[in-house]
Structure formats: structure tokens, C-alpha cells
PDB file of C-alpha atoms in Angstrom:
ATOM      1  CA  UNK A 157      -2.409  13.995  12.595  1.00 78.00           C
ATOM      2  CA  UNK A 158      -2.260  15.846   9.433  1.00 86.00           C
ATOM      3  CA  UNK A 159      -0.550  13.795   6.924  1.00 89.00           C
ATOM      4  CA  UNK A 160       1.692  15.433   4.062  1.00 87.00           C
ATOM      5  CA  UNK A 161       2.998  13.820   0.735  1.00 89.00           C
ATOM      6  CA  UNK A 162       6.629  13.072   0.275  1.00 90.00           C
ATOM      7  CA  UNK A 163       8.749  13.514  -2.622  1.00 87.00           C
ATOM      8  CA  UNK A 164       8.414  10.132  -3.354  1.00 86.00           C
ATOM      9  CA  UNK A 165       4.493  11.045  -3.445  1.00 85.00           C
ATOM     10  CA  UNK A 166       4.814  14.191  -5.421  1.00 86.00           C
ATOM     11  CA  UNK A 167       6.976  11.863  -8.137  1.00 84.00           C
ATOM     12  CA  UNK A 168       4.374   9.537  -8.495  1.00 83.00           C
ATOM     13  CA  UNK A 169       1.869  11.520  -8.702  1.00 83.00           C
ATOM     14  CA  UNK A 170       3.430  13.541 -11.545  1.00 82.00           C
ATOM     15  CA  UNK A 171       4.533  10.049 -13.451  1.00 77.00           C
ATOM     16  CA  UNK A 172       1.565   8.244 -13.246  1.00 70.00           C
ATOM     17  CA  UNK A 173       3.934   5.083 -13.391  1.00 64.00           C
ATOM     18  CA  UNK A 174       3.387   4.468  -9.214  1.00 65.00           C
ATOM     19  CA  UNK A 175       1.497   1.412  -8.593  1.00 77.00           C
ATOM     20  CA  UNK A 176      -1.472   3.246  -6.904  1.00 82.00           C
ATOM     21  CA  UNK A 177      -4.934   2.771  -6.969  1.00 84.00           C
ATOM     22  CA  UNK A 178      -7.411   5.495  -8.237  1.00 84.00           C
ATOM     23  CA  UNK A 179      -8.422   5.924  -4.310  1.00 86.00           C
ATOM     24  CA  UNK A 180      -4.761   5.932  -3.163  1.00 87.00           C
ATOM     25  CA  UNK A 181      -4.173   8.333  -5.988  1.00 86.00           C
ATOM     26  CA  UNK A 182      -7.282  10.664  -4.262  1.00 87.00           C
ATOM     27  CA  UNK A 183      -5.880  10.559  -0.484  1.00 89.00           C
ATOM     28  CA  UNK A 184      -2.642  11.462  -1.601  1.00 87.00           C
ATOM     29  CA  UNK A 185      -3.346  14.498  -3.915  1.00 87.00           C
ATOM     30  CA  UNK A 186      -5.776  15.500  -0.933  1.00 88.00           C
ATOM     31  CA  UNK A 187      -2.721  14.794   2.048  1.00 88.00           C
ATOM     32  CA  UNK A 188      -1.555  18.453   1.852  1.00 85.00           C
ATOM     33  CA  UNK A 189      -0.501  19.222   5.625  1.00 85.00           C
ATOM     34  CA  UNK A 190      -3.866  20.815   6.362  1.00 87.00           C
ATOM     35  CA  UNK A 191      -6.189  18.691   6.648  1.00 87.00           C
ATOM     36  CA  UNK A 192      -6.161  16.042   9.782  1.00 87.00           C
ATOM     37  CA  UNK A 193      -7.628  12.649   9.206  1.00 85.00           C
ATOM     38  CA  UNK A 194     -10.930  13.297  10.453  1.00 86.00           C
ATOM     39  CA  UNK A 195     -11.402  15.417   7.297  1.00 88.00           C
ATOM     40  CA  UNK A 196      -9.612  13.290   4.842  1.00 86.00           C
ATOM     41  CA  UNK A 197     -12.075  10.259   6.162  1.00 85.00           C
ATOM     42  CA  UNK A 198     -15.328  12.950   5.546  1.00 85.00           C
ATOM     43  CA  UNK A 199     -14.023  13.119   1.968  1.00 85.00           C
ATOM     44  CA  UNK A 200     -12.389   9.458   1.153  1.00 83.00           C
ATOM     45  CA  UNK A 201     -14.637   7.069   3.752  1.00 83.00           C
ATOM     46  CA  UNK A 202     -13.958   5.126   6.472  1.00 83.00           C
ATOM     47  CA  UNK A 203     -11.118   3.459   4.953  1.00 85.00           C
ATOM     48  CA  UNK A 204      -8.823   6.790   4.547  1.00 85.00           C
ATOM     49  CA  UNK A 205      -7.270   5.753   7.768  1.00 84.00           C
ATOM     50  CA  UNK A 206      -5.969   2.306   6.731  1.00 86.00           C
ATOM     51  CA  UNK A 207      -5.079   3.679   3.521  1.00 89.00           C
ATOM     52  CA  UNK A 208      -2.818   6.650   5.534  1.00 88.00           C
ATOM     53  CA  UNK A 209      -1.187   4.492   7.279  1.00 87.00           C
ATOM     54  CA  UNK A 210      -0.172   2.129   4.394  1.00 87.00           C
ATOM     55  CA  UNK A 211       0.770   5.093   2.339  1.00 88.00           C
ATOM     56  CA  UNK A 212       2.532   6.377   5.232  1.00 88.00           C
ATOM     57  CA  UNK A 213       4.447   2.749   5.556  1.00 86.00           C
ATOM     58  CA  UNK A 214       4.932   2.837   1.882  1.00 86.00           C
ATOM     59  CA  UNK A 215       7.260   6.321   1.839  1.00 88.00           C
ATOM     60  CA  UNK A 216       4.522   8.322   0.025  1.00 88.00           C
ATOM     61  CA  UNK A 217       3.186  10.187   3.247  1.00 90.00           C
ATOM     62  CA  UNK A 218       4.793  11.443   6.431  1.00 90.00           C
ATOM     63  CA  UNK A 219       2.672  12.315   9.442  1.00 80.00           C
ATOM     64  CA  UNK A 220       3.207  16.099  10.552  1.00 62.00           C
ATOM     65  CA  UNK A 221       2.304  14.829  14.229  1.00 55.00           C
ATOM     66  CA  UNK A 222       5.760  12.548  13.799  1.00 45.00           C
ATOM     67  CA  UNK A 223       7.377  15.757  13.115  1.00 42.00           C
ATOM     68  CA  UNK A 224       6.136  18.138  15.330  1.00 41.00           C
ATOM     69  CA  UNK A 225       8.012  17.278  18.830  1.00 41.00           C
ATOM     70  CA  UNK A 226      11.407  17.609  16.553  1.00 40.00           C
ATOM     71  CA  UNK A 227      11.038  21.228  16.197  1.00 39.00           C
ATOM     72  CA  UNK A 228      10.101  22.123  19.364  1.00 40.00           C
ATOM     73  CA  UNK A 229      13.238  23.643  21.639  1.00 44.00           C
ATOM     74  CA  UNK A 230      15.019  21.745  23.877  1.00 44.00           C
ATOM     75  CA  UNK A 231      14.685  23.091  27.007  1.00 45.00           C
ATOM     76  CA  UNK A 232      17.789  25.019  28.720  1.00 48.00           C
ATOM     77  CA  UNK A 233      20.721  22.930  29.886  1.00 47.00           C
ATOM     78  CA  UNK A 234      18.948  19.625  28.596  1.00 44.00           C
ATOM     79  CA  UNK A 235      21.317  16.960  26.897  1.00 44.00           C
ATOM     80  CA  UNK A 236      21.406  16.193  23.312  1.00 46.00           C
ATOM     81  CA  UNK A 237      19.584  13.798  22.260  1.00 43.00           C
ATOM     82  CA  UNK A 238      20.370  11.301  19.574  1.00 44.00           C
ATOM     83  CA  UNK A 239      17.686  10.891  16.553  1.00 41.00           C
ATOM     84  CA  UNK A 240      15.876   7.845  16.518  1.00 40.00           C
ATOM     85  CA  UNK A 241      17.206   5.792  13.177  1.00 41.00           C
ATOM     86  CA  UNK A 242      14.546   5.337  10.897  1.00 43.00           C
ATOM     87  CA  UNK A 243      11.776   2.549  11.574  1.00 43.00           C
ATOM     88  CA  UNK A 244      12.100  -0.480   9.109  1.00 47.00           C
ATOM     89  CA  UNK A 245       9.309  -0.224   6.990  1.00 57.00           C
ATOM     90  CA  UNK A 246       6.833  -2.995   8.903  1.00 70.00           C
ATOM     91  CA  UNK A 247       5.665  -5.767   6.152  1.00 81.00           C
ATOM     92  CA  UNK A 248       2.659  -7.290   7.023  1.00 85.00           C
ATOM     93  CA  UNK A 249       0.188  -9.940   5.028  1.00 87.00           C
ATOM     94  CA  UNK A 250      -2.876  -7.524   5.159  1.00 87.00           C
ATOM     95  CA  UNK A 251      -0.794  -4.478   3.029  1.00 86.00           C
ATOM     96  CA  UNK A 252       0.218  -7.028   0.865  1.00 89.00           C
ATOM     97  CA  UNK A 253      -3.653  -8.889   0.787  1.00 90.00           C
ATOM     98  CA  UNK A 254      -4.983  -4.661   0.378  1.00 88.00           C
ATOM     99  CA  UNK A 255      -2.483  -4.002  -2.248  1.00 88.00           C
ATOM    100  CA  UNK A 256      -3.644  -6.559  -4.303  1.00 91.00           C
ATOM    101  CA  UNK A 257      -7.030  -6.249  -4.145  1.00 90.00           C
ATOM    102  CA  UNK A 258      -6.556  -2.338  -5.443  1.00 88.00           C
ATOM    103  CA  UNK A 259      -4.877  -3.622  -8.602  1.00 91.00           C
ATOM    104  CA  UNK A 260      -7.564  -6.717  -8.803  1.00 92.00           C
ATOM    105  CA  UNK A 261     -10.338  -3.974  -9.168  1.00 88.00           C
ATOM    106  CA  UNK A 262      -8.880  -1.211 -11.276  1.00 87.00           C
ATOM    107  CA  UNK A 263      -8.658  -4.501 -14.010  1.00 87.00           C
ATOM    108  CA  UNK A 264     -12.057  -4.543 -15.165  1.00 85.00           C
ATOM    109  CA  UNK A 265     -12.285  -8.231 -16.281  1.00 90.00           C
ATOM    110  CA  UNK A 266     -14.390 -10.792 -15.020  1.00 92.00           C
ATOM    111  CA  UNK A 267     -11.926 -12.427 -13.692  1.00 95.00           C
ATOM    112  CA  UNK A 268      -9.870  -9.952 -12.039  1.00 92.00           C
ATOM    113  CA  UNK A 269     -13.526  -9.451 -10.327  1.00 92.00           C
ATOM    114  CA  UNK A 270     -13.337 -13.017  -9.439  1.00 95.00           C
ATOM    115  CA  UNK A 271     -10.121 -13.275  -8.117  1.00 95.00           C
ATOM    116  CA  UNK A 272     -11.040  -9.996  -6.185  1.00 93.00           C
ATOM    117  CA  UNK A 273     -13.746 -11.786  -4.218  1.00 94.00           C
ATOM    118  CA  UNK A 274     -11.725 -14.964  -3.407  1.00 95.00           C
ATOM    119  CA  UNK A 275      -8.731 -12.742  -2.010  1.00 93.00           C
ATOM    120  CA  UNK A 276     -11.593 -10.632   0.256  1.00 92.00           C
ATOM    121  CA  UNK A 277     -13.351 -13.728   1.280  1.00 93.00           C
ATOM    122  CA  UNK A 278      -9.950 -15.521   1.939  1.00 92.00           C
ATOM    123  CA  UNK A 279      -9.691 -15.468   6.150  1.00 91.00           C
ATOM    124  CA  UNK A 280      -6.912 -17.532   7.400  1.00 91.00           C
ATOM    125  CA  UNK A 281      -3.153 -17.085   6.222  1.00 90.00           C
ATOM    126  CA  UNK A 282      -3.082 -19.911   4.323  1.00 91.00           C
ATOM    127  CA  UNK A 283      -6.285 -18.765   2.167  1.00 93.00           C
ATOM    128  CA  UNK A 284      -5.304 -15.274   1.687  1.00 92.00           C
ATOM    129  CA  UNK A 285      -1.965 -16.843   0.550  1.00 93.00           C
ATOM    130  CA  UNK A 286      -3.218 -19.140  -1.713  1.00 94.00           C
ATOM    131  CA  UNK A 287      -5.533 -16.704  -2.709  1.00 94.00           C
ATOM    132  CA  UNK A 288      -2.512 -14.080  -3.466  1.00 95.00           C
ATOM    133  CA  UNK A 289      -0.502 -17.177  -5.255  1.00 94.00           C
ATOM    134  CA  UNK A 290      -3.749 -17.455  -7.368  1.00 95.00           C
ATOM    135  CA  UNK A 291      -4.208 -14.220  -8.685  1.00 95.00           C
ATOM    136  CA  UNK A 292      -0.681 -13.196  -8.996  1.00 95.00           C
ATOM    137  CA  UNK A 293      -0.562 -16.092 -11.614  1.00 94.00           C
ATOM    138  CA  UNK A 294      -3.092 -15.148 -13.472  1.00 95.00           C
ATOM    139  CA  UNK A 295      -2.159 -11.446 -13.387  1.00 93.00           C
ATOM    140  CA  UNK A 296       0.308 -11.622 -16.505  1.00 94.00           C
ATOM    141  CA  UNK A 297      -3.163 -13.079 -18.339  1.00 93.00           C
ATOM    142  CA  UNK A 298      -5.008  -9.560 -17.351  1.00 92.00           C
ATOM    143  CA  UNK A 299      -2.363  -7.210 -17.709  1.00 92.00           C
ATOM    144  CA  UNK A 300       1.223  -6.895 -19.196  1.00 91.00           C
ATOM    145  CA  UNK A 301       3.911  -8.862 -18.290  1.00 91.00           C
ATOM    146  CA  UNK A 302       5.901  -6.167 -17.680  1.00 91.00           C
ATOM    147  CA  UNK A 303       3.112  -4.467 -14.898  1.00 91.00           C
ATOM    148  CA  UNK A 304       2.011  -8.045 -13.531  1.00 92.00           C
ATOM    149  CA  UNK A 305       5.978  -8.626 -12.459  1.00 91.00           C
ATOM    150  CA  UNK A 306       6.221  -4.867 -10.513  1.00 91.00           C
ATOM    151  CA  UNK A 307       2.805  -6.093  -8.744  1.00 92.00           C
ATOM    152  CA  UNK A 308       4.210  -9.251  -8.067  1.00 91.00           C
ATOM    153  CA  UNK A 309       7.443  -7.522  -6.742  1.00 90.00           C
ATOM    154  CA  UNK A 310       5.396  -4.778  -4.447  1.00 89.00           C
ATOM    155  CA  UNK A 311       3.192  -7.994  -2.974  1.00 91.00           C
ATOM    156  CA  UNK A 312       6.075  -9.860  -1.907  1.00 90.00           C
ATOM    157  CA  UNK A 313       7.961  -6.557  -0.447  1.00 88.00           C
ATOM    158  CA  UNK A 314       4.714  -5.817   1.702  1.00 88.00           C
ATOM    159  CA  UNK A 315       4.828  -9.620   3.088  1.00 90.00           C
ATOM    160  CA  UNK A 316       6.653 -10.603   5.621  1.00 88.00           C
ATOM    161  CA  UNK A 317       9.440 -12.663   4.781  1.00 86.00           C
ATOM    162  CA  UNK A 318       7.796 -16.229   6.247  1.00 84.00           C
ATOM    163  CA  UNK A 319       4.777 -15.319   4.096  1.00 86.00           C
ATOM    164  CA  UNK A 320       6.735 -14.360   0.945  1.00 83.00           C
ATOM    165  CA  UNK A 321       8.603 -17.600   1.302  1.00 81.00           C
ATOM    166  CA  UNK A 322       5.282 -19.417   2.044  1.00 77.00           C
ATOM    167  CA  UNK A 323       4.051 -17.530  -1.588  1.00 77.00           C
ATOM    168  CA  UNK A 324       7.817 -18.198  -3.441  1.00 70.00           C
ATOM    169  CA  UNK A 325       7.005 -22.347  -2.290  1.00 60.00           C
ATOM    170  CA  UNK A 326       3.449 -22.043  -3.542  1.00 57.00           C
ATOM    171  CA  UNK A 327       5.265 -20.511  -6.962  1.00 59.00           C
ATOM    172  CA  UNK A 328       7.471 -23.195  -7.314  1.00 55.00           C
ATOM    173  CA  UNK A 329       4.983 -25.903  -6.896  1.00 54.00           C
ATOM    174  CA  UNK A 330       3.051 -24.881  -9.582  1.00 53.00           C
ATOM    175  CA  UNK A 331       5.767 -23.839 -11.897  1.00 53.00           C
TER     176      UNK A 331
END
């Protein structure tokens, strides 16, 4: 698989306004359509392969492997076949748990570095919910308003939608 950016990527990267982490920011700029993932995980670590496939979930990278059997020929006197409509873009509680833990550490407060910890030691739903609850509150404390509520907005789009209720209750109850 040799991942390439989309234009969604090559925006963000060019606006600086994306809500991307410095190491998301690296794996994209290096996601050209050369190199396969074996060689982006040389240069980024073992993680480049989670972080691919989140960016990849997340519209800012398309796998050229996805692509590939598309522009191959049909063979002679073969049907038509319709194209697959586009995959829903899968939510899931650990983008939503690694999301936030890439905005916890570019903060550079003591407790941002807290809350970082209790969110990566956090192990069963509940706790990483809670733990998500906890430091999206006390984002708008660490950051602006403005950037704590676009955080807030990405987490609960990477959830699925029993968790971002679950998260919505827990905001309610404290509110």
C-alpha cells in the first residue's frame, strides 16, 4: 500500500488551520504515492500504520492499493460493473481516544500532560469516556474557546454515536 494525500490533505497542509498533530502533519507531507508503509513506518515508527489508517478514515489520505484494481481493463465481453458507493467513514472510540491525546500533548501545560496520562491509562469504555468528558472540559482552560469547540466537534464525529451520546449525557450532568 502506498498511501497518497488528498486534496483535503494538500489544503490543510497549506492552511495550517487542520486539526493535526505535528506527527500527523509528518506522515502526511511524507504520503506522496511512493513510498509503501513499510518505509513510512522506518521514518515515522511503529505507529505510522495506525496513524495511515486514521488519516486515511479521516479524508486526508487515499490508499493507491484501493485504486489500483479500478484501472486495470476489464477483460473482453465481461459485464459492467457498478462502483461500490463510498464506505461511511467508520467512527470508532479509539480515533476519537487517539485524536485527543495528539491535541493533549501538543498543549504544553501541566495539565494537558495530566489529562494526557489519565486518557492513556483509561482502559474500559466508560474510563476512556470519562476520561474524554474530563479533558474536553478543561480544554477551553488550555486553549481558546474557539479551538477547544472544533476539538470537541472532531472527538464527537470520530465516536460512535452510543459513545457520543454516552459523552453529550456526561456533558449535561456536569453542566
Amino acid at each position: 500500500m502506498q498511501p497518497r494525500k488528498t486534496d483535503l490533505a494538500r489544503t490543510a497542509l497549506q492552511a495550517h488551520r487542520a486539526p493535526l498533530d505535528m506527527r500527523q502533519r509528518r506522515l502526511l507531507i511524507l504520503c506522496d504515492g511512493q513510498r509503501d508503509l513499510a518505509q513510512l513506518t522506518g521514518m515515522i515508527g511503529p505507529e505510522a500504520s495506525a496513524m495511515v489508517i486514521q488519516l486515511i478514515q479521516a479524508g486526508y489520505l487515499v490508499s493507491s492499493a484501493a485504486l489500483e484494481p479500478a484501472t486495470l481493463p476489464a477483460p473482453p465481453g465481461a459485464a459492467p460493473v457498478a462502483a461500490p458507493a463510498p464506505a461511511e467513514r467508520r467512527r470508532s472510540l479509539v480515533a476519537a481516544r487517539i485524536y485527543l491525546l495528539g491535541i493533549l500533548e501538543l498543549q504544553r501545560h501541566p495539565q494537558a500532560a495530566a489529562l494526557f496520562h489519565a486518557l492513556q491509562r483509561a482502559r474500559s469504555d466508560e474510563d476512556v469516556i470519562a476520561s474524554l468528558h474530563t479533558a474536553l472540559m478543561a480544554l477551553p482552560g488550555l486553549t481558546s474557546p474557539g479551538y477547544a469547540e472544533r476539538v470537541r466537534q472532531r472527538v464527537v464525529e470520530a465516536m460512535p454515536d452510543a459513545h457520543a451520546a454516552q459523552l453529550a449525557h456526561a456533558a449535561i450532568a456536569t453542566a
